[in-house]
Short mmCIF file of C-alpha atoms and ligand atoms in Angstrom, two decimals:
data_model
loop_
_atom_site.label_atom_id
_atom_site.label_comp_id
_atom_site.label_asym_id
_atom_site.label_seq_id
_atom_site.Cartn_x
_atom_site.Cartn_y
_atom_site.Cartn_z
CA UNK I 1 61.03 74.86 -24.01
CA UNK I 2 61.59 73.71 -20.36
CA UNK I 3 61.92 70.42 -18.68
CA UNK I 4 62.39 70.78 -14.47
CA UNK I 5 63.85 67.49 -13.07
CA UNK I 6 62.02 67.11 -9.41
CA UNK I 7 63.02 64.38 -6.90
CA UNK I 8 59.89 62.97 -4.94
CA UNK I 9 60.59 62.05 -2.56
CA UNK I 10 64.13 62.11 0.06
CA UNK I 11 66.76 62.79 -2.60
CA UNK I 12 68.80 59.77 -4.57
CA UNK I 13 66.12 59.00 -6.83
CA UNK I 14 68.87 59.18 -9.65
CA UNK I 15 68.04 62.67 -11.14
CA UNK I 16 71.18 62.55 -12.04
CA UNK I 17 71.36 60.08 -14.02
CA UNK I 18 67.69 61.13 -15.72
CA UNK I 19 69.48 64.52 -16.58
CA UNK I 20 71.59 63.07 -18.54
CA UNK I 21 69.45 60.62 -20.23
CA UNK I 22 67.33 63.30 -21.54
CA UNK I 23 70.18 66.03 -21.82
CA UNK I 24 70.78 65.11 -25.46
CA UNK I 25 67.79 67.25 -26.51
CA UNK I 26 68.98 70.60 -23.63
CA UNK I 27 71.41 72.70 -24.38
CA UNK I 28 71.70 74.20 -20.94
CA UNK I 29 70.99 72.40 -17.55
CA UNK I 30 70.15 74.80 -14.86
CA UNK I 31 70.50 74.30 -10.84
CA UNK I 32 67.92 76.34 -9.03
CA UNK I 33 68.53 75.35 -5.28
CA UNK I 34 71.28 73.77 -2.76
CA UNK I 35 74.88 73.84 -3.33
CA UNK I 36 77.31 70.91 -2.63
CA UNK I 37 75.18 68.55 -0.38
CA UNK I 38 73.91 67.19 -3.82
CA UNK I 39 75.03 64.14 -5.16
CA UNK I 40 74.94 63.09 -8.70
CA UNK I 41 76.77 59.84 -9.94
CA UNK I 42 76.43 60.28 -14.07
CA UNK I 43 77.51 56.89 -15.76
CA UNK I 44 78.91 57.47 -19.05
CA UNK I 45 80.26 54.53 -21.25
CA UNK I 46 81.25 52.66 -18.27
CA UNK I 47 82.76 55.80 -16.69
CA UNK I 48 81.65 56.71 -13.40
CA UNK I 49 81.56 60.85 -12.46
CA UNK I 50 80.63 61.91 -9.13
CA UNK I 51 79.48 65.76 -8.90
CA UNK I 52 78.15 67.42 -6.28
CA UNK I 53 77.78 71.31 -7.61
CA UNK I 54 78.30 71.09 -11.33
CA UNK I 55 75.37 70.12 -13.40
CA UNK I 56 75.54 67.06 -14.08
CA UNK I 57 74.44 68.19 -17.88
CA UNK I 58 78.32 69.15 -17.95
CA UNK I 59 79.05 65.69 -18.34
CA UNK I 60 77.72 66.00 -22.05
CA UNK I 61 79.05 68.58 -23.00
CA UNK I 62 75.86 71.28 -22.07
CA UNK I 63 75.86 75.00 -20.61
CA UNK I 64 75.72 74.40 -16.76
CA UNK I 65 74.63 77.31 -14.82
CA UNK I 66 74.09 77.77 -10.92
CA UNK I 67 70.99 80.16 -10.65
CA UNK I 68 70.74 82.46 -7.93
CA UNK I 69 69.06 80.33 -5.94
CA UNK I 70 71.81 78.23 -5.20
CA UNK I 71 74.73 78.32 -2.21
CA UNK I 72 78.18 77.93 -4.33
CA UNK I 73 81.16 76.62 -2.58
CA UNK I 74 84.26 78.10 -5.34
CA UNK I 75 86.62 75.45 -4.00
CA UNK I 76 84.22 72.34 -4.55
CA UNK I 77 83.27 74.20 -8.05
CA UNK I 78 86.92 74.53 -9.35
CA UNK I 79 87.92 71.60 -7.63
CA UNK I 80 84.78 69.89 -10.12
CA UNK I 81 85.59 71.99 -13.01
CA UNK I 82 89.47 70.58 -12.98
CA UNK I 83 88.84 67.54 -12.64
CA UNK I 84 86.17 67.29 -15.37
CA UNK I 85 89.10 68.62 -17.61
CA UNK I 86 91.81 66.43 -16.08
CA UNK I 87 89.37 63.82 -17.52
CA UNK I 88 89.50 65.23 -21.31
CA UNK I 89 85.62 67.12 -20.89
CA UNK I 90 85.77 70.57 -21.72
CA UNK I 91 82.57 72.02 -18.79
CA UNK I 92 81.13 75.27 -19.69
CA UNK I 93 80.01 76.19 -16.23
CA UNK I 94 78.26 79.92 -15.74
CA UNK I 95 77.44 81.20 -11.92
CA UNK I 96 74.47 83.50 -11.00
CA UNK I 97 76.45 86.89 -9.46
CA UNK I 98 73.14 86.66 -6.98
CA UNK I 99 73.98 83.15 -6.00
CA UNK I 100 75.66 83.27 -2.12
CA UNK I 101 78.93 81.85 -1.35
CA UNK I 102 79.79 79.38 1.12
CA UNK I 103 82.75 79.85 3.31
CA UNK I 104 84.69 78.00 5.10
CA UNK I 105 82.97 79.48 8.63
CA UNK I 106 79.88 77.99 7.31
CA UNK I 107 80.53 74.13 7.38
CA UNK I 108 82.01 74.68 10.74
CA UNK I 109 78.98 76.62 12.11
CA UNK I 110 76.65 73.41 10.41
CA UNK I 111 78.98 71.43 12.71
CA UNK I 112 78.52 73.01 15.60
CA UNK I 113 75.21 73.43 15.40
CA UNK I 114 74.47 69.79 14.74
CA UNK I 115 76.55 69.19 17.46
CA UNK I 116 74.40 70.75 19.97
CA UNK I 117 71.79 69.47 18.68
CA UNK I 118 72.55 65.93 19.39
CA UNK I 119 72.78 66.78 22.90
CA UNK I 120 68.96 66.36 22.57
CA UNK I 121 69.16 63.71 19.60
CA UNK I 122 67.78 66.71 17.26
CA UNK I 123 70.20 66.48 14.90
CA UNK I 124 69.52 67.17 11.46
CA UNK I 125 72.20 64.66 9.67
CA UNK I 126 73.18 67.25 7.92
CA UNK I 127 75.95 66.90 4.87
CA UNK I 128 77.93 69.07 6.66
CA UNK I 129 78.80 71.48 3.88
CA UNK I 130 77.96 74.27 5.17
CA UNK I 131 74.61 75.01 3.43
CA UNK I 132 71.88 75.55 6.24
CA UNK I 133 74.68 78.45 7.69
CA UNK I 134 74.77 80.10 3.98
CA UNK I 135 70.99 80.34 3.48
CA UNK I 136 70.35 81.93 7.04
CA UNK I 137 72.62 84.63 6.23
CA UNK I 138 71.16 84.96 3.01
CA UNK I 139 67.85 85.29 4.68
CA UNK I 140 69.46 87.74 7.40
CA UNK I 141 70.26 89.54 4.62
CA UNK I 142 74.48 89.40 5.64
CA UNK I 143 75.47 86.84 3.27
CA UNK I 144 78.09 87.49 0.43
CA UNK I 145 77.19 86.71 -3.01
CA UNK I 146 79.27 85.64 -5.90
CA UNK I 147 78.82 89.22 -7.83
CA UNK I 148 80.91 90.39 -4.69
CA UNK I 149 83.38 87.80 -5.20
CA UNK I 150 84.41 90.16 -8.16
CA UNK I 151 84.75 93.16 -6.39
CA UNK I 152 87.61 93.16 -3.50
CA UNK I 153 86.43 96.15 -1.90
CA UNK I 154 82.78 94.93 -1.60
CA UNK I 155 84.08 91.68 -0.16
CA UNK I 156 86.11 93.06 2.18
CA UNK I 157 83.55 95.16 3.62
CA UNK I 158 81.22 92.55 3.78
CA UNK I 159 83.59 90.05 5.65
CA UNK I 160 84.47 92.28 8.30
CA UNK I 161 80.77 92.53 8.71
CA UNK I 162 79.94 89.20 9.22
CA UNK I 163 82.99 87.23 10.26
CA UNK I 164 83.42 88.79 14.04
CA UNK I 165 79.71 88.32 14.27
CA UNK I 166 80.24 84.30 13.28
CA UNK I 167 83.28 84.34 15.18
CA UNK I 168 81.19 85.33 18.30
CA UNK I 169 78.39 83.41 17.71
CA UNK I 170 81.18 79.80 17.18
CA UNK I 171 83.31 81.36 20.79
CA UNK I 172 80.67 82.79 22.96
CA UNK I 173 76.90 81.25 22.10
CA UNK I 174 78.41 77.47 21.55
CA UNK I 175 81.66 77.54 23.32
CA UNK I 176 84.07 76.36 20.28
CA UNK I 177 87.33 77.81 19.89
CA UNK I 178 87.62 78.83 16.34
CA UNK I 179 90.73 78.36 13.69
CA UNK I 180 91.79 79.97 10.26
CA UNK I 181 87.99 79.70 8.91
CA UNK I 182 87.30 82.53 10.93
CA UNK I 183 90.96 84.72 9.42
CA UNK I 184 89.30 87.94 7.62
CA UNK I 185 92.80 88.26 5.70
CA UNK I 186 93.05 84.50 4.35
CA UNK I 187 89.21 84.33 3.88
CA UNK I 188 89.94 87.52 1.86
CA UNK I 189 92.66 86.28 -0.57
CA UNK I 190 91.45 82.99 -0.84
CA UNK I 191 88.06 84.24 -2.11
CA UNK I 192 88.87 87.18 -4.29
CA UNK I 193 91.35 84.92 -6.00
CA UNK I 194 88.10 82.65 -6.62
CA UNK I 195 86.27 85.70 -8.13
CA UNK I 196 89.35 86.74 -10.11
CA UNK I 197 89.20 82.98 -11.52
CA UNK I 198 85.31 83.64 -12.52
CA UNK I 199 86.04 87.16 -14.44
CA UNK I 200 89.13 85.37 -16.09
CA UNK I 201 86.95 82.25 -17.18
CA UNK I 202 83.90 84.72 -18.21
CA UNK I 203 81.73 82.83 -15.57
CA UNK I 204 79.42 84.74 -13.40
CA UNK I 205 76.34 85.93 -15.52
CA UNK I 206 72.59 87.51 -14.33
CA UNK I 207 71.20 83.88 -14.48
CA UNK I 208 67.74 84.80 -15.64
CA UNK I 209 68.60 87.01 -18.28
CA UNK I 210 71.59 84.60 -19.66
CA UNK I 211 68.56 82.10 -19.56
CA UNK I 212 65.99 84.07 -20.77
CA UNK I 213 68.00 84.89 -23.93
CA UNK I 214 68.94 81.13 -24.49
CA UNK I 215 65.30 80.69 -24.31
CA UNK I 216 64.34 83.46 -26.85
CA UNK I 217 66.91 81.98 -29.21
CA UNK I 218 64.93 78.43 -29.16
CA UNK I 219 67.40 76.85 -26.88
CA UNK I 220 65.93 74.26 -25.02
CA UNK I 221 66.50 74.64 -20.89
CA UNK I 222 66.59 71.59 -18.48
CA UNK I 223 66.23 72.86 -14.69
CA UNK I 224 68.02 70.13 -12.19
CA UNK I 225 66.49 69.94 -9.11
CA UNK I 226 68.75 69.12 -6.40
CA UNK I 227 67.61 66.81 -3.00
CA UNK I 228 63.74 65.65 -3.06
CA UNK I 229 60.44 67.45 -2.09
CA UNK I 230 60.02 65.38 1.66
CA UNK I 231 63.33 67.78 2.00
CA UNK I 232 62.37 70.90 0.72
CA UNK I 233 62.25 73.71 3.06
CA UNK I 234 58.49 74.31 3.16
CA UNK I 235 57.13 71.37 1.90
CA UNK I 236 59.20 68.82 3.13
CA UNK I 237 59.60 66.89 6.71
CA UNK I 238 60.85 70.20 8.74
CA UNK I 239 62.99 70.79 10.56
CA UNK I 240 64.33 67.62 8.69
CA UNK I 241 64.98 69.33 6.04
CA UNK I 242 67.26 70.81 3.65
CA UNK I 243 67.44 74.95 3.68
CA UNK I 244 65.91 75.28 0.15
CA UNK I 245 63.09 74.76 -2.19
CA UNK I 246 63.79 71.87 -4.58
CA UNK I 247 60.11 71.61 -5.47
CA UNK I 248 59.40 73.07 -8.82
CA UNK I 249 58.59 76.72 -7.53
CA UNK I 250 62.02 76.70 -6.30
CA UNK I 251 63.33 76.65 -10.31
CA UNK I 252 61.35 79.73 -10.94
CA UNK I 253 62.71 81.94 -7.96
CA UNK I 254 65.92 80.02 -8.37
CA UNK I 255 66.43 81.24 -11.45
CA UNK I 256 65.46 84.68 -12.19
CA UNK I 257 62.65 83.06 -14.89
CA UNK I 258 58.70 83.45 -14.78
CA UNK I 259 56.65 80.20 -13.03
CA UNK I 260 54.66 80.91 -16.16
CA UNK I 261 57.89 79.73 -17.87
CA UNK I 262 58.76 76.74 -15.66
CA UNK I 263 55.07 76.07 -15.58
CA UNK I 264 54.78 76.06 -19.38
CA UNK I 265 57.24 73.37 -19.67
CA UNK I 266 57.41 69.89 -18.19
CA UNK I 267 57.86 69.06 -15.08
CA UNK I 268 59.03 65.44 -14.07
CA UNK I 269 58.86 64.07 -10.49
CA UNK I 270 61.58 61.31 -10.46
CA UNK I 271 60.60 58.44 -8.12
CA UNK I 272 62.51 55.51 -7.25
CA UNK I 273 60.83 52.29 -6.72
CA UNK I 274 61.66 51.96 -3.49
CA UNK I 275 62.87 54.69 -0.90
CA UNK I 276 65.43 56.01 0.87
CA UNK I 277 66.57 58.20 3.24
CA UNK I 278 70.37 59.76 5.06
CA UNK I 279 69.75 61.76 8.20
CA UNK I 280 66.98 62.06 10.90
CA UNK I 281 63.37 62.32 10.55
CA UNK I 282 60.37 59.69 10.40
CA UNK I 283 59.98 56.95 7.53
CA UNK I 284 56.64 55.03 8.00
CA UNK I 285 57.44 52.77 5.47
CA UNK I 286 60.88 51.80 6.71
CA UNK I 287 62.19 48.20 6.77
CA UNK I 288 64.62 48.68 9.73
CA UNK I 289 68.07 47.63 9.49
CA UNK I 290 71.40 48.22 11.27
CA UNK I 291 72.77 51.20 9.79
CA UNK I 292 75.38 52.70 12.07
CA UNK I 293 74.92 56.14 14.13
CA UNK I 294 72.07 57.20 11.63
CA UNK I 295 70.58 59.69 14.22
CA UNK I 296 66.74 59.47 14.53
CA UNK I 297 66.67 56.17 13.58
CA UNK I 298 66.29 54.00 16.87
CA UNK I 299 62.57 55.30 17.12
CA UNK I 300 62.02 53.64 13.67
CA UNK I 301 61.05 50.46 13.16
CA UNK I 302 63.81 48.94 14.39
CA UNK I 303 65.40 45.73 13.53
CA UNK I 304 62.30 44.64 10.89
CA UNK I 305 62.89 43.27 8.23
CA UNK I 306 66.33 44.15 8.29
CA UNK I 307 67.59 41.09 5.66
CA UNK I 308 65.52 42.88 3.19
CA UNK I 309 66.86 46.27 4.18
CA UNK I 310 69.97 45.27 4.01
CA UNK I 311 69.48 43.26 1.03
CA UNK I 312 67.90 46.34 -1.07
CA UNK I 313 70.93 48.79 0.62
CA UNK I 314 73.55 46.19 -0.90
CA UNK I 315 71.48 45.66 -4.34
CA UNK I 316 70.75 49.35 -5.58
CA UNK I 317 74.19 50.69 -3.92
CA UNK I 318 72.52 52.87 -1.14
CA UNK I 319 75.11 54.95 -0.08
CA UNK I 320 75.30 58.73 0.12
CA UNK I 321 77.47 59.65 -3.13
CA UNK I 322 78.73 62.91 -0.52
CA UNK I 323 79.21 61.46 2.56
CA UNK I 324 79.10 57.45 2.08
CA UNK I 325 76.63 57.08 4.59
CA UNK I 326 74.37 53.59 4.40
CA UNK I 327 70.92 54.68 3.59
CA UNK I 328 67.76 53.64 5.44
CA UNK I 329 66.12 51.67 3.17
CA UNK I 330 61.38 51.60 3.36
CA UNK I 331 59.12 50.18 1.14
CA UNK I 332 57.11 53.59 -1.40
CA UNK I 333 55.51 55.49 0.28
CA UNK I 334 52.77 56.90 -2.10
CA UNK I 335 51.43 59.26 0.49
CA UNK I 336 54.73 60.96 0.45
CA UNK I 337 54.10 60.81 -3.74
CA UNK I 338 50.25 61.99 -3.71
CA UNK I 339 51.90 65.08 -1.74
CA UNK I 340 54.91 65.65 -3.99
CA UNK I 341 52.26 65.04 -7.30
CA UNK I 342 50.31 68.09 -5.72
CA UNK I 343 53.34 70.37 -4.61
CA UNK I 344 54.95 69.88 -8.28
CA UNK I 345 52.36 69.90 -10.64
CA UNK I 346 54.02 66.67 -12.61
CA UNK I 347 53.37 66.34 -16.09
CA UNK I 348 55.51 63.16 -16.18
CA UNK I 349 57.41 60.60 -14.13
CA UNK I 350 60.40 58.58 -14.59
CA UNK I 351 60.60 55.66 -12.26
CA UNK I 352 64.43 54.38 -10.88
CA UNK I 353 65.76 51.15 -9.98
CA UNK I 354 62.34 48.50 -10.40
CA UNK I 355 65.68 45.97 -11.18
CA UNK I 356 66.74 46.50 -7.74
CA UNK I 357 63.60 44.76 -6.28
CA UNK I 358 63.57 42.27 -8.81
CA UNK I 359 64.26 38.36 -7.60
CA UNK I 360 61.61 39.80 -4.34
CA UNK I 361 58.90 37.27 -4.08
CA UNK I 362 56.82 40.33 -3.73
CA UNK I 363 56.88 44.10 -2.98
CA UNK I 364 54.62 46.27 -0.88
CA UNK I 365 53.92 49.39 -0.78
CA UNK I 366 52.48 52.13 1.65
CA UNK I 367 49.47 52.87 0.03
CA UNK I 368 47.78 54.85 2.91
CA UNK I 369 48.13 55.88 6.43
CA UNK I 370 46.23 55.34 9.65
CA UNK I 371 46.31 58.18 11.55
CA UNK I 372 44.25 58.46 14.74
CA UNK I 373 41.63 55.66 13.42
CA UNK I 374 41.48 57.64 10.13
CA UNK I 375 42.73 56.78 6.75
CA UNK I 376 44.88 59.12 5.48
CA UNK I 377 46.09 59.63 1.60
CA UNK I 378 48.96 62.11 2.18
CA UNK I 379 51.42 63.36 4.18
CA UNK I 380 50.25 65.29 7.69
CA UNK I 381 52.02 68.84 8.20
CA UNK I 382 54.03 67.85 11.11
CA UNK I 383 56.74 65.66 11.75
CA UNK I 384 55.15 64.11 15.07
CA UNK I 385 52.05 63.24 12.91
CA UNK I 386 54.16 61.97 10.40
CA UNK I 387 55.98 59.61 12.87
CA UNK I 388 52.39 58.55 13.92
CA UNK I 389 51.68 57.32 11.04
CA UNK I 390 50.77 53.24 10.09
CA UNK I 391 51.03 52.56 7.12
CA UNK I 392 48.34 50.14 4.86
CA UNK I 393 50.68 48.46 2.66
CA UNK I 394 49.16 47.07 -1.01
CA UNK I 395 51.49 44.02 -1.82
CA UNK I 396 52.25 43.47 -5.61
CA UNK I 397 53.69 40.02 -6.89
CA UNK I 398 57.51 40.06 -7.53
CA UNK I 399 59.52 40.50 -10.94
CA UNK I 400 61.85 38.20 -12.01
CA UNK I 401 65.59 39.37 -12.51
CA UNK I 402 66.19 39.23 -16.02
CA UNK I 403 68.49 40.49 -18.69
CA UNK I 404 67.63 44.19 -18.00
CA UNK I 405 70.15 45.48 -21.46
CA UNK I 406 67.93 43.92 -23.69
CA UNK I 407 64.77 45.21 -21.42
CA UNK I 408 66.04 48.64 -22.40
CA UNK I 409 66.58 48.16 -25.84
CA UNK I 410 62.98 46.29 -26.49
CA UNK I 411 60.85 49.12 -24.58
CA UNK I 412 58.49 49.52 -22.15
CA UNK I 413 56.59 46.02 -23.36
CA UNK I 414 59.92 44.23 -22.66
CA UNK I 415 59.66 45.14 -18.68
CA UNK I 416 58.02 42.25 -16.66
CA UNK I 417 54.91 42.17 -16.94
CA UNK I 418 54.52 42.24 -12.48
CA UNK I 419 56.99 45.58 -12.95
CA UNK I 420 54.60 47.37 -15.15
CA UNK I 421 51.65 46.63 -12.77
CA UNK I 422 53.31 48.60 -10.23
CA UNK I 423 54.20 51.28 -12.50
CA UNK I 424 51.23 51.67 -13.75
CA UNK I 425 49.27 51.70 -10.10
CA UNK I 426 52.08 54.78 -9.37
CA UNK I 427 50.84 56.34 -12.55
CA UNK I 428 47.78 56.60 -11.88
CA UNK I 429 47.97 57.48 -8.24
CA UNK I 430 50.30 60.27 -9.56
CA UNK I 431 48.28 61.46 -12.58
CA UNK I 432 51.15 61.02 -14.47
CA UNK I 433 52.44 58.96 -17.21
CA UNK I 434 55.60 57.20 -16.80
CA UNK I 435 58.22 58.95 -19.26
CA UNK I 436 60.83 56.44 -18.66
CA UNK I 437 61.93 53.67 -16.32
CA UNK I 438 65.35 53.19 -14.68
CA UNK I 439 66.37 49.54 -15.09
CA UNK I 440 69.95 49.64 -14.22
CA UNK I 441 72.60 52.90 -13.70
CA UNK I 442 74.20 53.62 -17.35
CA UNK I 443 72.43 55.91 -19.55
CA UNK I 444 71.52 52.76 -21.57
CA UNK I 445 69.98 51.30 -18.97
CA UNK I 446 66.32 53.09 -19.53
CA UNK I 447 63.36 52.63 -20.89
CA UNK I 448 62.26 55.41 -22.17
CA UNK I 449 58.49 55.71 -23.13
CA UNK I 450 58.31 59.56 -24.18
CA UNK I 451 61.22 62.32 -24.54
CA UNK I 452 59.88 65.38 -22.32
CA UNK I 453 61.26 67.39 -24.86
CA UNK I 454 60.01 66.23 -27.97
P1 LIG J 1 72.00 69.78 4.34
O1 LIG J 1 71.38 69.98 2.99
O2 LIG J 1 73.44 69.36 4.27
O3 LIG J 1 71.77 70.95 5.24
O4 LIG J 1 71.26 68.54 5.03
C1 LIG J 1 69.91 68.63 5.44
C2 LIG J 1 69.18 67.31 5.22
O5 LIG J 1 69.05 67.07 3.82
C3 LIG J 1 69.90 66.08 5.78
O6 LIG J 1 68.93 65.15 6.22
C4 LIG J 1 70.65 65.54 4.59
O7 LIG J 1 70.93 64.17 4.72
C5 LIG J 1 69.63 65.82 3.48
N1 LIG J 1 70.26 65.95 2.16
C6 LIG J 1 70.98 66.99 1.69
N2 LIG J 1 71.37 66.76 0.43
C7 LIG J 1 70.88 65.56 0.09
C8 LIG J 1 70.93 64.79 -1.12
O8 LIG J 1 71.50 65.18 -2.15
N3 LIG J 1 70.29 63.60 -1.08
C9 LIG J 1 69.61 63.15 0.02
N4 LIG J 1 69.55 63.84 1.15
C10 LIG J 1 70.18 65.04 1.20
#
């Protein structure tokens, strides 16, 4: 069977760490979409891994595989795959040969372009890694993929395609003088060397065939979305966006298997109890606070509530786990989750970090929008409407701070008895039951109320 992992909202929900809380029962975790803009902190016995390409599933020992659908960086995937084994973990990581490959040309094209884009405060926020570059030239059909990797002559050909065109595009269109990521011969040696690594290390593999099989032989298959659904390419806040689908259509494409498949199985929107977001783009809900350069953010509510903001930022560790940016910090938004319910299909969800608000004397919560003197239940399709939104905020009595190990241990009746009000209002706003609740950022620190895959 399959269980898809889904963020719901802005990415940093901790799918991560829900991956691996549930991975026990997977034998292979799957990535469908993005590349090394994700984040994933997996806690394990007090040990702290930060991944931003390999499954996290790797941590415990499961297949990891990048589907096609996914932008691979080799350097940041080696560089993962050492260090995993540097740290005594043996990661089985396999590559889809469809999957494109980042180069070095691309993070400094995402630079540039976010660059010039500030000029008129436009700018994305992006990671920086390159992956908005990658999936255009996918899409313009002049990207290299990882089968190529394997075959020198192919990538050759291909680079001196593309790179004078980049090259051009960095010199004459934006006026940057470009360096070494823009050297056809280094790129060359560099990369075939990566694909020599992958043939050597029996690596790159048709993704939905490899998975198909695992399926046929009763393997059980985890799909780990990447970023949130208010990111996703076509559902989310454009052109605030990420350049992929992490909504669960995107494991489907992303992988080579059936929706029927990914449809069949479960599919669990992550939510955390509060929300965050890195980069531009509107946040109704938001509770203002200083946070540095964050572009976009002067035209949001500003300087509110920023103790709380603050407060919540330095309580639940907001901090990209890529770039170490703070985090803008708003209350839920359950427009932004009616909208994600509908774009996933969630059987199940698996709420983060309710001990992070806990101590609050109470907690709101966007419950609807006004939106030109009408009430509004979702999110509107365009980012101006979206930034004209007021929220109505439902406000829920506080949870005390308690001892949040032995929470875990007891079960679901164990969590305050305020907590499970909220949790059970998102529930049923959602149409979802709560699978398990995130009370802390170790594996043991979960409720869990049902096992997706049992
Ligand atoms: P990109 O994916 O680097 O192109 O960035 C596009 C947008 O997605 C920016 O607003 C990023 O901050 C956001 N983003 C990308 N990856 C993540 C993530 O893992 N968590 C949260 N936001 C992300």
């Amino acid at each position: 069977m399959t269980v898809t992992i889904v963020g719901s909202q802005l990415g940093d929900e901790g799918k991560g760490g829900v991956v691996d809380l549930w991975g026990d029962a997977a034998d292979v975790v799957a990535r469908y979409q993005g590349g090394d803009n994700a984040g994933h902190t997996v806690v394990e016995g007090g040990t702290e891994y930060k991944l931003s390409l390999v499954p996290s599933g790797a941590v415990r020992g499961k297949v990891g595989v990048l589907g096609n659908g996914c932008v691979v960086n080799p350097a940041t995937l080696f560089e993962e795959i050492d260090d995993l084994r540097d740290r005594g973990l043996d990661p089985d990581v396999r590559v889809a040969r469809r999957a494109h490959v980042i180069f070095p040309y691309h993070r400094v094209l995402d630079g540039i372009e976010e660059e010039a884009k500030s000029d008129s405060d436009s700018e994305v926020g992006t990671t920086g890694r390159g992956i908005g570059p990658t999936y255009e030239d996918k899409a313009g059909r002049r990207g290299v993929r990882v089968g190529d990797l394997l075959d020198p002559d192919v990538l050759r050909e291909k680079l001196e395609y593309v790179v004078p065109q980049k090259q051009r595009l960095a010199e004459e269109v934006f006026g940057v003088e470009t360096g070494e990521e823009f050297d056809i011969a280094s790129l060359y040696e560099e990369y075939r060397r990566y694909g020599e690594r992958l043939a050597e290390e029996d690596m790159a593999v048709d993704a939905g065939e490899f998975l198909a099989d695992r399926l046929a032989d009763g393997e059980n298959v985890m799909f780990e979305g990447a970023q949130g659904t208010l990111i996703d390419i076509d559902h989310g806040n454009y052109p605030y966006v990420t350049s992929s689908n992490p909504t669960a259509g995107g494991a489907a494409t992303g992988t080579g298997l059936s929706p029927g498949v990914v449809g069949g199985g479960e599919v669990v929107g992550i939510v955390k109890a509060y929300l965050t977001r890195v980069g531009s783009g509107p946040l109704p809900t938001e509770l203002g606070g200083v946070v540095g350069d964050t572009p976009g953010y002067d035209e949001q509510g500003e300087g509110e509530n920023e103790e709380l903001a603050t407060y919540i930022r330095e309580e639940g560790g907001e901090y990209g786990t890529v770039t170490g940016r703070p985090r803008r910090v708003g209350w839920l938004d359950v427009p932004m989750l009616r909208h994600a319910a509908r774009a996933n299909g969630f059987t199940g969800i698996a709420v983060n970090h309710i001990d992070v608000l806990a101590g609050l004397d109470e907690v709101k919560v966007g419950h609807s929008y006004d939106l030109d003197g009408e009430e509004v239940f979702t999110i509107p399709a365009t980012t101006e409407r979206w930034a004209a939104c007021e929220p109505n905020y439902r406000t829920f009595e506080g949870w005390e701070d308690t001892d949040w190990g032995r929470v875990a241990e007891e079960g679901y009746d164990a969590v305050p008895e305020n907590a499970r009000a909220y949790l059970e209002y998102v529930s049923e706003e959602v149409d979802a039951d709560v699978y398990a609740v995130g009370v802390g950022p170790d594996r043991e620190e979960s409720v869990v109320v049902e096992n997706p895959f049992e």
